Amino acid sequence: IEASDDSIYVFLTKFMKGVGPSLAKKLINTFGEDGLINALENNPNEILKVKGIREKKRDKIVNSWNNHKSLKEITKLIGNAYGPNVITGIHSHFKTNPVEKIRENPYILTSVKGIGFKVADKIRRDLKIDVDSSYRIQACLSYVISEDQENSGNTMIDIPTFFDLVAEELTFGEEGDEEFYRLDRASFMNNIEELTKIDSGNALRFVGKNREYITTAYMNHMETYLFDSLILNNTDILLYESDAKVRYGTNGRVLKISSIFPTPSIEKE
């Protein structure tokens, strides 16, 4: 019996509780490796013919095999740079059909801790998904604003700066190359609009009188919470630095929130 890392014998004896070397050999001798894989995937009742396997053990073997196969396929998709914790994290995060979901939109991987936009973008190239895919553009929008918030401390970003940063990240190849892409302003704004319509961690929100700033839905919620707390407590302060947001306190004063959350300054009118 072949005992390579990829063999089903290794799977049965190392990853399947309750199946030792003796039972594993019985299964493989009965069906052969290819025949056993075919039985597990297409007709699992076949393995009930082997002495020592009943319905409960059959179900455990089949479920474990499906999980094992899925983990191997995920590893092939994202490469060997990530350890088993990340691979199992991806598998448990998406629960059902993770490989199919990743193949359709590799950028969903960015919702898993330890996987960033650049890794997902490499997988996109391997899967030959179009360079101008809306999945790619929207994932980059979320990536760039998150990076800017983390590195600069700003809770929002003005549209022109945001466009320049995203365009730089998304530019692919050189003019004349078979696969060349450069973001245009219309596509940039259209994809922002799409992300303002969703209700998830990737959602974006326009702020400012003329919608001249962009923030994440999370930061927008936190700013709203801060304002509501100030108003609820009838706090008599003005927060300066940015005109991105304007609200009125219960005493009629204007409350302005900074894009950097500085120490609030108190001013008397």
PDB file of C-alpha atoms in Angstrom:
ATOM      1  CA  ILE A   1       0.000   0.000   0.000  1.00  0.00           C
ATOM      2  CA  GLU A   2       1.339   3.408  -0.994  1.00  0.00           C
ATOM      3  CA  ALA A   3       2.046   5.592   2.035  1.00  0.00           C
ATOM      4  CA  SER A   4       2.716   8.984   0.457  1.00  0.00           C
ATOM      5  CA  ASP A   5       1.364  12.107   2.164  1.00  0.00           C
ATOM      6  CA  ASP A   6      -1.427  12.290  -0.419  1.00  0.00           C
ATOM      7  CA  SER A   7      -2.548   8.666  -0.110  1.00  0.00           C
ATOM      8  CA  ILE A   8      -5.919   7.758   1.260  1.00  0.00           C
ATOM      9  CA  TYR A   9      -4.176   5.242   3.526  1.00  0.00           C
ATOM     10  CA  VAL A  10      -2.449   8.098   5.348  1.00  0.00           C
ATOM     11  CA  PHE A  11      -5.760   9.950   5.582  1.00  0.00           C
ATOM     12  CA  LEU A  12      -7.547   6.935   7.071  1.00  0.00           C
ATOM     13  CA  THR A  13      -4.853   6.089   9.594  1.00  0.00           C
ATOM     14  CA  LYS A  14      -3.767   9.587  10.654  1.00  0.00           C
ATOM     15  CA  PHE A  15      -6.828  11.804  10.278  1.00  0.00           C
ATOM     16  CA  MET A  16      -9.739   9.422  10.832  1.00  0.00           C
ATOM     17  CA  LYS A  17     -10.402   8.416  14.436  1.00  0.00           C
ATOM     18  CA  GLY A  18     -11.502   4.810  14.803  1.00  0.00           C
ATOM     19  CA  VAL A  19      -9.861   3.596  11.611  1.00  0.00           C
ATOM     20  CA  GLY A  20      -6.558   1.898  12.265  1.00  0.00           C
ATOM     21  CA  PRO A  21      -4.070   0.324   9.844  1.00  0.00           C
ATOM     22  CA  SER A  22      -5.959  -2.999   9.746  1.00  0.00           C
ATOM     23  CA  LEU A  23      -9.324  -1.493   8.730  1.00  0.00           C
ATOM     24  CA  ALA A  24      -7.649   0.943   6.331  1.00  0.00           C
ATOM     25  CA  LYS A  25      -5.956  -1.978   4.557  1.00  0.00           C
ATOM     26  CA  LYS A  26      -9.271  -3.834   4.357  1.00  0.00           C
ATOM     27  CA  LEU A  27     -10.912  -0.828   2.686  1.00  0.00           C
ATOM     28  CA  ILE A  28      -8.092  -0.323   0.221  1.00  0.00           C
ATOM     29  CA  ASN A  29      -7.744  -4.049  -0.558  1.00  0.00           C
ATOM     30  CA  THR A  30     -11.486  -4.247  -1.188  1.00  0.00           C
ATOM     31  CA  PHE A  31     -11.824  -1.217  -3.452  1.00  0.00           C
ATOM     32  CA  GLY A  32      -8.350  -0.062  -4.392  1.00  0.00           C
ATOM     33  CA  GLU A  33      -7.375   3.567  -3.702  1.00  0.00           C
ATOM     34  CA  ASP A  34      -9.224   5.032  -6.702  1.00  0.00           C
ATOM     35  CA  GLY A  35     -12.233   2.787  -6.120  1.00  0.00           C
ATOM     36  CA  LEU A  36     -12.391   3.767  -2.449  1.00  0.00           C
ATOM     37  CA  ILE A  37     -12.251   7.482  -3.294  1.00  0.00           C
ATOM     38  CA  ASN A  38     -15.011   6.949  -5.851  1.00  0.00           C
ATOM     39  CA  ALA A  39     -17.120   5.100  -3.261  1.00  0.00           C
ATOM     40  CA  LEU A  40     -16.636   7.821  -0.634  1.00  0.00           C
ATOM     41  CA  GLU A  41     -17.619  10.556  -3.073  1.00  0.00           C
ATOM     42  CA  ASN A  42     -20.350   8.872  -5.101  1.00  0.00           C
ATOM     43  CA  ASN A  43     -21.691   5.791  -3.327  1.00  0.00           C
ATOM     44  CA  PRO A  44     -20.677   5.730   0.352  1.00  0.00           C
ATOM     45  CA  ASN A  45     -22.991   2.799   1.124  1.00  0.00           C
ATOM     46  CA  GLU A  46     -20.479   0.605  -0.712  1.00  0.00           C
ATOM     47  CA  ILE A  47     -18.048   0.730   2.205  1.00  0.00           C
ATOM     48  CA  LEU A  48     -20.672  -0.957   4.417  1.00  0.00           C
ATOM     49  CA  LYS A  49     -19.612  -4.188   2.679  1.00  0.00           C
ATOM     50  CA  VAL A  50     -16.367  -4.086   4.646  1.00  0.00           C
ATOM     51  CA  LYS A  51     -16.518  -5.905   7.972  1.00  0.00           C
ATOM     52  CA  GLY A  52     -16.242  -3.496  10.893  1.00  0.00           C
ATOM     53  CA  ILE A  53     -18.016  -0.561   9.205  1.00  0.00           C
ATOM     54  CA  ARG A  54     -21.565   0.345  10.127  1.00  0.00           C
ATOM     55  CA  GLU A  55     -23.666   3.392   9.305  1.00  0.00           C
ATOM     56  CA  LYS A  56     -22.252   5.573  12.057  1.00  0.00           C
ATOM     57  CA  LYS A  57     -18.628   4.869  11.117  1.00  0.00           C
ATOM     58  CA  ARG A  58     -19.480   5.240   7.424  1.00  0.00           C
ATOM     59  CA  ASP A  59     -20.860   8.730   8.066  1.00  0.00           C
ATOM     60  CA  LYS A  60     -17.785   9.720  10.083  1.00  0.00           C
ATOM     61  CA  ILE A  61     -15.424   8.493   7.369  1.00  0.00           C
ATOM     62  CA  VAL A  62     -17.355  10.242   4.577  1.00  0.00           C
ATOM     63  CA  ASN A  63     -17.623  13.565   6.468  1.00  0.00           C
ATOM     64  CA  SER A  64     -13.961  13.474   7.411  1.00  0.00           C
ATOM     65  CA  TRP A  65     -12.981  12.676   3.824  1.00  0.00           C
ATOM     66  CA  ASN A  66     -14.990  15.605   2.466  1.00  0.00           C
ATOM     67  CA  ASN A  67     -13.382  17.980   4.970  1.00  0.00           C
ATOM     68  CA  HIS A  68      -9.921  16.574   4.247  1.00  0.00           C
ATOM     69  CA  LYS A  69     -10.405  16.964   0.493  1.00  0.00           C
ATOM     70  CA  SER A  70     -11.661  20.527   0.933  1.00  0.00           C
ATOM     71  CA  LEU A  71      -8.613  21.451   3.055  1.00  0.00           C
ATOM     72  CA  LYS A  72      -6.276  20.073   0.387  1.00  0.00           C
ATOM     73  CA  GLU A  73      -8.065  22.047  -2.344  1.00  0.00           C
ATOM     74  CA  ILE A  74      -7.872  25.248  -0.287  1.00  0.00           C
ATOM     75  CA  THR A  75      -4.139  24.674   0.183  1.00  0.00           C
ATOM     76  CA  LYS A  76      -3.698  24.299  -3.570  1.00  0.00           C
ATOM     77  CA  LEU A  77      -5.593  27.549  -4.151  1.00  0.00           C
ATOM     78  CA  ILE A  78      -3.715  29.782  -1.721  1.00  0.00           C
ATOM     79  CA  GLY A  79      -0.311  28.087  -1.874  1.00  0.00           C
ATOM     80  CA  ASN A  80       1.925  26.559   0.757  1.00  0.00           C
ATOM     81  CA  ALA A  81       2.922  29.831   2.450  1.00  0.00           C
ATOM     82  CA  TYR A  82       0.180  29.463   5.066  1.00  0.00           C
ATOM     83  CA  GLY A  83       0.124  26.964   7.913  1.00  0.00           C
ATOM     84  CA  PRO A  84      -2.658  24.575   8.906  1.00  0.00           C
ATOM     85  CA  ASN A  85      -4.267  27.102  11.272  1.00  0.00           C
ATOM     86  CA  VAL A  86      -4.988  29.512   8.412  1.00  0.00           C
ATOM     87  CA  ILE A  87      -6.205  26.703   6.133  1.00  0.00           C
ATOM     88  CA  THR A  88      -8.584  25.300   8.752  1.00  0.00           C
ATOM     89  CA  GLY A  89      -9.632  28.878   9.582  1.00  0.00           C
ATOM     90  CA  ILE A  90     -10.651  29.436   5.965  1.00  0.00           C
ATOM     91  CA  HIS A  91     -12.514  26.132   5.909  1.00  0.00           C
ATOM     92  CA  SER A  92     -14.468  26.820   9.094  1.00  0.00           C
ATOM     93  CA  HIS A  93     -15.115  30.481   8.162  1.00  0.00           C
ATOM     94  CA  PHE A  94     -16.993  29.625   4.951  1.00  0.00           C
ATOM     95  CA  LYS A  95     -18.452  26.352   6.281  1.00  0.00           C
ATOM     96  CA  THR A  96     -20.101  25.018   3.107  1.00  0.00           C
ATOM     97  CA  ASN A  97     -18.463  24.770  -0.334  1.00  0.00           C
ATOM     98  CA  PRO A  98     -15.481  27.020   0.520  1.00  0.00           C
ATOM     99  CA  VAL A  99     -13.525  26.086  -2.618  1.00  0.00           C
ATOM    100  CA  GLU A 100     -16.416  26.938  -4.950  1.00  0.00           C
ATOM    101  CA  LYS A 101     -16.926  30.271  -3.180  1.00  0.00           C
ATOM    102  CA  ILE A 102     -13.219  31.141  -3.419  1.00  0.00           C
ATOM    103  CA  ARG A 103     -13.066  30.193  -7.094  1.00  0.00           C
ATOM    104  CA  GLU A 104     -15.996  32.499  -7.840  1.00  0.00           C
ATOM    105  CA  ASN A 105     -14.618  35.404  -5.784  1.00  0.00           C
ATOM    106  CA  PRO A 106     -11.155  34.954  -4.236  1.00  0.00           C
ATOM    107  CA  TYR A 107     -11.463  38.333  -2.516  1.00  0.00           C
ATOM    108  CA  ILE A 108     -13.849  36.863   0.058  1.00  0.00           C
ATOM    109  CA  LEU A 109     -10.651  35.500   1.595  1.00  0.00           C
ATOM    110  CA  THR A 110      -9.890  38.993   2.891  1.00  0.00           C
ATOM    111  CA  SER A 111     -12.567  38.435   5.544  1.00  0.00           C
ATOM    112  CA  VAL A 112     -10.320  35.748   7.069  1.00  0.00           C
ATOM    113  CA  LYS A 113      -7.664  36.871   9.534  1.00  0.00           C
ATOM    114  CA  GLY A 114      -4.211  36.567   7.971  1.00  0.00           C
ATOM    115  CA  ILE A 115      -5.334  36.862   4.331  1.00  0.00           C
ATOM    116  CA  GLY A 116      -5.002  40.255   2.652  1.00  0.00           C
ATOM    117  CA  PHE A 117      -5.901  41.852  -0.660  1.00  0.00           C
ATOM    118  CA  LYS A 118      -2.533  41.128  -2.262  1.00  0.00           C
ATOM    119  CA  VAL A 119      -2.809  37.386  -1.610  1.00  0.00           C
ATOM    120  CA  ALA A 120      -6.360  37.329  -2.972  1.00  0.00           C
ATOM    121  CA  ASP A 121      -5.205  39.282  -6.024  1.00  0.00           C
ATOM    122  CA  LYS A 122      -2.536  36.679  -6.759  1.00  0.00           C
ATOM    123  CA  ILE A 123      -5.155  33.918  -6.530  1.00  0.00           C
ATOM    124  CA  ARG A 124      -7.323  35.958  -8.930  1.00  0.00           C
ATOM    125  CA  ARG A 125      -4.517  35.866 -11.479  1.00  0.00           C
ATOM    126  CA  ASP A 126      -4.059  32.115 -11.006  1.00  0.00           C
ATOM    127  CA  LEU A 127      -7.795  31.588 -11.527  1.00  0.00           C
ATOM    128  CA  LYS A 128      -7.725  33.860 -14.607  1.00  0.00           C
ATOM    129  CA  ILE A 129     -10.535  36.101 -13.329  1.00  0.00           C
ATOM    130  CA  ASP A 130     -10.813  39.368 -15.287  1.00  0.00           C
ATOM    131  CA  VAL A 131      -8.540  42.138 -14.049  1.00  0.00           C
ATOM    132  CA  ASP A 132     -11.434  44.630 -14.149  1.00  0.00           C
ATOM    133  CA  SER A 133     -13.738  42.420 -12.062  1.00  0.00           C
ATOM    134  CA  SER A 134     -15.974  44.364  -9.683  1.00  0.00           C
ATOM    135  CA  TYR A 135     -14.950  41.862  -6.999  1.00  0.00           C
ATOM    136  CA  ARG A 136     -11.356  43.080  -7.406  1.00  0.00           C
ATOM    137  CA  ILE A 137     -12.190  46.792  -7.421  1.00  0.00           C
ATOM    138  CA  GLN A 138     -14.493  46.609  -4.392  1.00  0.00           C
ATOM    139  CA  ALA A 139     -12.034  44.503  -2.409  1.00  0.00           C
ATOM    140  CA  CYS A 140      -9.324  47.051  -3.163  1.00  0.00           C
ATOM    141  CA  LEU A 141     -11.545  49.930  -2.026  1.00  0.00           C
ATOM    142  CA  SER A 142     -12.050  48.217   1.331  1.00  0.00           C
ATOM    143  CA  TYR A 143      -8.361  47.315   1.592  1.00  0.00           C
ATOM    144  CA  VAL A 144      -7.078  50.831   0.822  1.00  0.00           C
ATOM    145  CA  ILE A 145      -9.388  52.653   3.219  1.00  0.00           C
ATOM    146  CA  SER A 146      -8.639  50.163   6.011  1.00  0.00           C
ATOM    147  CA  GLU A 147      -4.892  50.573   5.449  1.00  0.00           C
ATOM    148  CA  ASP A 148      -5.228  54.366   5.444  1.00  0.00           C
ATOM    149  CA  GLN A 149      -7.249  54.374   8.659  1.00  0.00           C
ATOM    150  CA  GLU A 150      -4.760  52.101  10.375  1.00  0.00           C
ATOM    151  CA  ASN A 151      -1.629  53.917   9.187  1.00  0.00           C
ATOM    152  CA  SER A 152      -2.762  57.547   9.336  1.00  0.00           C
ATOM    153  CA  GLY A 153      -5.293  57.446  12.140  1.00  0.00           C
ATOM    154  CA  ASN A 154      -7.885  59.209   9.956  1.00  0.00           C
ATOM    155  CA  THR A 155     -11.422  57.939  10.106  1.00  0.00           C
ATOM    156  CA  MET A 156     -12.208  59.188   6.588  1.00  0.00           C
ATOM    157  CA  ILE A 157     -10.447  60.029   3.349  1.00  0.00           C
ATOM    158  CA  ASP A 158     -11.166  62.634   0.676  1.00  0.00           C
ATOM    159  CA  ILE A 159     -12.299  61.342  -2.720  1.00  0.00           C
ATOM    160  CA  PRO A 160      -9.296  62.533  -4.840  1.00  0.00           C
ATOM    161  CA  THR A 161      -6.731  60.992  -2.473  1.00  0.00           C
ATOM    162  CA  PHE A 162      -8.776  57.807  -2.249  1.00  0.00           C
ATOM    163  CA  PHE A 163      -8.935  57.531  -6.032  1.00  0.00           C
ATOM    164  CA  ASP A 164      -5.161  57.979  -6.409  1.00  0.00           C
ATOM    165  CA  LEU A 165      -4.385  55.310  -3.813  1.00  0.00           C
ATOM    166  CA  VAL A 166      -6.845  52.784  -5.246  1.00  0.00           C
ATOM    167  CA  ALA A 167      -5.780  53.434  -8.843  1.00  0.00           C
ATOM    168  CA  GLU A 168      -2.146  52.868  -7.915  1.00  0.00           C
ATOM    169  CA  GLU A 169      -2.991  49.572  -6.228  1.00  0.00           C
ATOM    170  CA  LEU A 170      -5.195  48.295  -9.065  1.00  0.00           C
ATOM    171  CA  THR A 171      -3.007  49.246 -12.036  1.00  0.00           C
ATOM    172  CA  PHE A 172      -1.939  46.030 -13.708  1.00  0.00           C
ATOM    173  CA  GLY A 173       0.624  45.593 -16.475  1.00  0.00           C
ATOM    174  CA  GLU A 174       1.701  48.175 -19.023  1.00  0.00           C
ATOM    175  CA  GLU A 175      -0.160  49.708 -21.957  1.00  0.00           C
ATOM    176  CA  GLY A 176       0.079  47.288 -24.848  1.00  0.00           C
ATOM    177  CA  ASP A 177       0.258  44.205 -22.607  1.00  0.00           C
ATOM    178  CA  GLU A 178      -2.288  41.465 -23.189  1.00  0.00           C
ATOM    179  CA  GLU A 179      -3.637  42.020 -19.684  1.00  0.00           C
ATOM    180  CA  PHE A 180      -3.543  45.724 -18.854  1.00  0.00           C
ATOM    181  CA  TYR A 181      -5.776  47.637 -16.474  1.00  0.00           C
ATOM    182  CA  ARG A 182      -5.926  51.175 -15.177  1.00  0.00           C
ATOM    183  CA  LEU A 183      -8.837  52.333 -13.022  1.00  0.00           C
ATOM    184  CA  ASP A 184     -11.025  55.095 -14.422  1.00  0.00           C
ATOM    185  CA  ARG A 185     -12.963  57.595 -12.346  1.00  0.00           C
ATOM    186  CA  ALA A 186     -16.414  56.364 -13.430  1.00  0.00           C
ATOM    187  CA  SER A 187     -15.689  52.764 -12.442  1.00  0.00           C
ATOM    188  CA  PHE A 188     -14.207  53.987  -9.152  1.00  0.00           C
ATOM    189  CA  MET A 189     -17.336  55.957  -8.222  1.00  0.00           C
ATOM    190  CA  ASN A 190     -19.736  53.241  -9.429  1.00  0.00           C
ATOM    191  CA  ASN A 191     -18.099  50.645  -7.223  1.00  0.00           C
ATOM    192  CA  ILE A 192     -18.119  52.978  -4.227  1.00  0.00           C
ATOM    193  CA  GLU A 193     -21.842  53.458  -4.789  1.00  0.00           C
ATOM    194  CA  GLU A 194     -22.301  49.677  -4.800  1.00  0.00           C
ATOM    195  CA  LEU A 195     -20.470  49.348  -1.484  1.00  0.00           C
ATOM    196  CA  THR A 196     -22.683  52.013   0.094  1.00  0.00           C
ATOM    197  CA  LYS A 197     -25.729  49.833  -0.597  1.00  0.00           C
ATOM    198  CA  ILE A 198     -24.572  46.813   1.372  1.00  0.00           C
ATOM    199  CA  ASP A 199     -24.754  46.089   5.077  1.00  0.00           C
ATOM    200  CA  SER A 200     -21.513  44.359   5.984  1.00  0.00           C
ATOM    201  CA  GLY A 201     -17.990  44.971   7.196  1.00  0.00           C
ATOM    202  CA  ASN A 202     -16.945  46.026   3.686  1.00  0.00           C
ATOM    203  CA  ALA A 203     -19.598  48.728   3.392  1.00  0.00           C
ATOM    204  CA  LEU A 204     -18.555  52.320   2.687  1.00  0.00           C
ATOM    205  CA  ARG A 205     -20.345  55.575   3.448  1.00  0.00           C
ATOM    206  CA  PHE A 206     -20.165  59.073   1.916  1.00  0.00           C
ATOM    207  CA  VAL A 207     -19.772  61.912   4.423  1.00  0.00           C
ATOM    208  CA  GLY A 208     -19.586  65.685   4.134  1.00  0.00           C
ATOM    209  CA  LYS A 209     -22.036  68.262   2.800  1.00  0.00           C
ATOM    210  CA  ASN A 210     -21.120  67.420  -0.783  1.00  0.00           C
ATOM    211  CA  ARG A 211     -20.192  63.766  -0.212  1.00  0.00           C
ATOM    212  CA  GLU A 212     -16.526  64.713  -0.522  1.00  0.00           C
ATOM    213  CA  TYR A 213     -15.262  62.147   1.980  1.00  0.00           C
ATOM    214  CA  ILE A 214     -15.438  58.361   2.290  1.00  0.00           C
ATOM    215  CA  THR A 215     -15.461  56.334   5.484  1.00  0.00           C
ATOM    216  CA  THR A 216     -16.288  52.778   6.456  1.00  0.00           C
ATOM    217  CA  ALA A 217     -19.707  51.848   7.764  1.00  0.00           C
ATOM    218  CA  TYR A 218     -18.063  50.870  11.049  1.00  0.00           C
ATOM    219  CA  MET A 219     -16.377  54.266  11.517  1.00  0.00           C
ATOM    220  CA  ASN A 220     -19.556  56.020  10.477  1.00  0.00           C
ATOM    221  CA  HIS A 221     -21.426  54.105  13.156  1.00  0.00           C
ATOM    222  CA  MET A 222     -18.798  54.955  15.778  1.00  0.00           C
ATOM    223  CA  GLU A 223     -18.927  58.665  14.937  1.00  0.00           C
ATOM    224  CA  THR A 224     -22.719  58.611  15.144  1.00  0.00           C
ATOM    225  CA  TYR A 225     -22.496  56.864  18.500  1.00  0.00           C
ATOM    226  CA  LEU A 226     -20.071  59.525  19.770  1.00  0.00           C
ATOM    227  CA  PHE A 227     -22.365  62.341  18.651  1.00  0.00           C
ATOM    228  CA  ASP A 228     -25.397  60.701  20.188  1.00  0.00           C
ATOM    229  CA  SER A 229     -23.493  60.254  23.462  1.00  0.00           C
ATOM    230  CA  LEU A 230     -22.558  63.926  23.502  1.00  0.00           C
ATOM    231  CA  ILE A 231     -26.110  64.992  22.755  1.00  0.00           C
ATOM    232  CA  LEU A 232     -27.608  62.582  25.292  1.00  0.00           C
ATOM    233  CA  ASN A 233     -25.343  64.028  27.986  1.00  0.00           C
ATOM    234  CA  ASN A 234     -25.951  67.594  26.751  1.00  0.00           C
ATOM    235  CA  THR A 235     -22.187  68.011  26.457  1.00  0.00           C
ATOM    236  CA  ASP A 236     -21.281  71.624  25.748  1.00  0.00           C
ATOM    237  CA  ILE A 237     -18.249  71.184  23.457  1.00  0.00           C
ATOM    238  CA  LEU A 238     -17.141  71.802  19.893  1.00  0.00           C
ATOM    239  CA  LEU A 239     -14.927  69.328  18.056  1.00  0.00           C
ATOM    240  CA  TYR A 240     -12.895  70.974  15.310  1.00  0.00           C
ATOM    241  CA  GLU A 241     -10.540  69.977  12.419  1.00  0.00           C
ATOM    242  CA  SER A 242     -12.982  68.798   9.741  1.00  0.00           C
ATOM    243  CA  ASP A 243     -16.252  69.814   8.118  1.00  0.00           C
ATOM    244  CA  ALA A 244     -16.926  66.224   7.152  1.00  0.00           C
ATOM    245  CA  LYS A 245     -19.748  65.877   9.678  1.00  0.00           C
ATOM    246  CA  VAL A 246     -22.050  68.444  11.244  1.00  0.00           C
ATOM    247  CA  ARG A 247     -24.712  67.899  13.904  1.00  0.00           C
ATOM    248  CA  TYR A 248     -26.508  70.077  16.423  1.00  0.00           C
ATOM    249  CA  GLY A 249     -26.513  69.547  20.163  1.00  0.00           C
ATOM    250  CA  THR A 250     -29.621  69.836  22.296  1.00  0.00           C
ATOM    251  CA  ASN A 251     -28.691  73.442  23.148  1.00  0.00           C
ATOM    252  CA  GLY A 252     -28.507  74.390  19.461  1.00  0.00           C
ATOM    253  CA  ARG A 253     -24.743  74.474  19.188  1.00  0.00           C
ATOM    254  CA  VAL A 254     -23.006  72.880  16.241  1.00  0.00           C
ATOM    255  CA  LEU A 255     -21.050  69.749  16.999  1.00  0.00           C
ATOM    256  CA  LYS A 256     -18.238  69.033  14.512  1.00  0.00           C
ATOM    257  CA  ILE A 257     -16.299  65.816  14.614  1.00  0.00           C
ATOM    258  CA  SER A 258     -12.650  65.613  13.599  1.00  0.00           C
ATOM    259  CA  SER A 259     -11.453  63.135  11.007  1.00  0.00           C
ATOM    260  CA  ILE A 260      -8.621  62.333  13.426  1.00  0.00           C
ATOM    261  CA  PHE A 261     -10.495  62.381  16.733  1.00  0.00           C
ATOM    262  CA  PRO A 262      -8.226  64.938  18.487  1.00  0.00           C
ATOM    263  CA  THR A 263      -8.625  65.815  22.108  1.00  0.00           C
ATOM    264  CA  PRO A 264     -11.883  67.821  22.183  1.00  0.00           C
ATOM    265  CA  SER A 265     -11.469  71.539  22.707  1.00  0.00           C
ATOM    266  CA  ILE A 266     -14.053  73.467  24.725  1.00  0.00           C
ATOM    267  CA  GLU A 267     -15.081  76.856  23.458  1.00  0.00           C
ATOM    268  CA  LYS A 268     -17.504  79.399  24.779  1.00  0.00           C
ATOM    269  CA  GLU A 269     -19.708  81.332  22.424  1.00  0.00           C
TER     270      GLU A 269
END
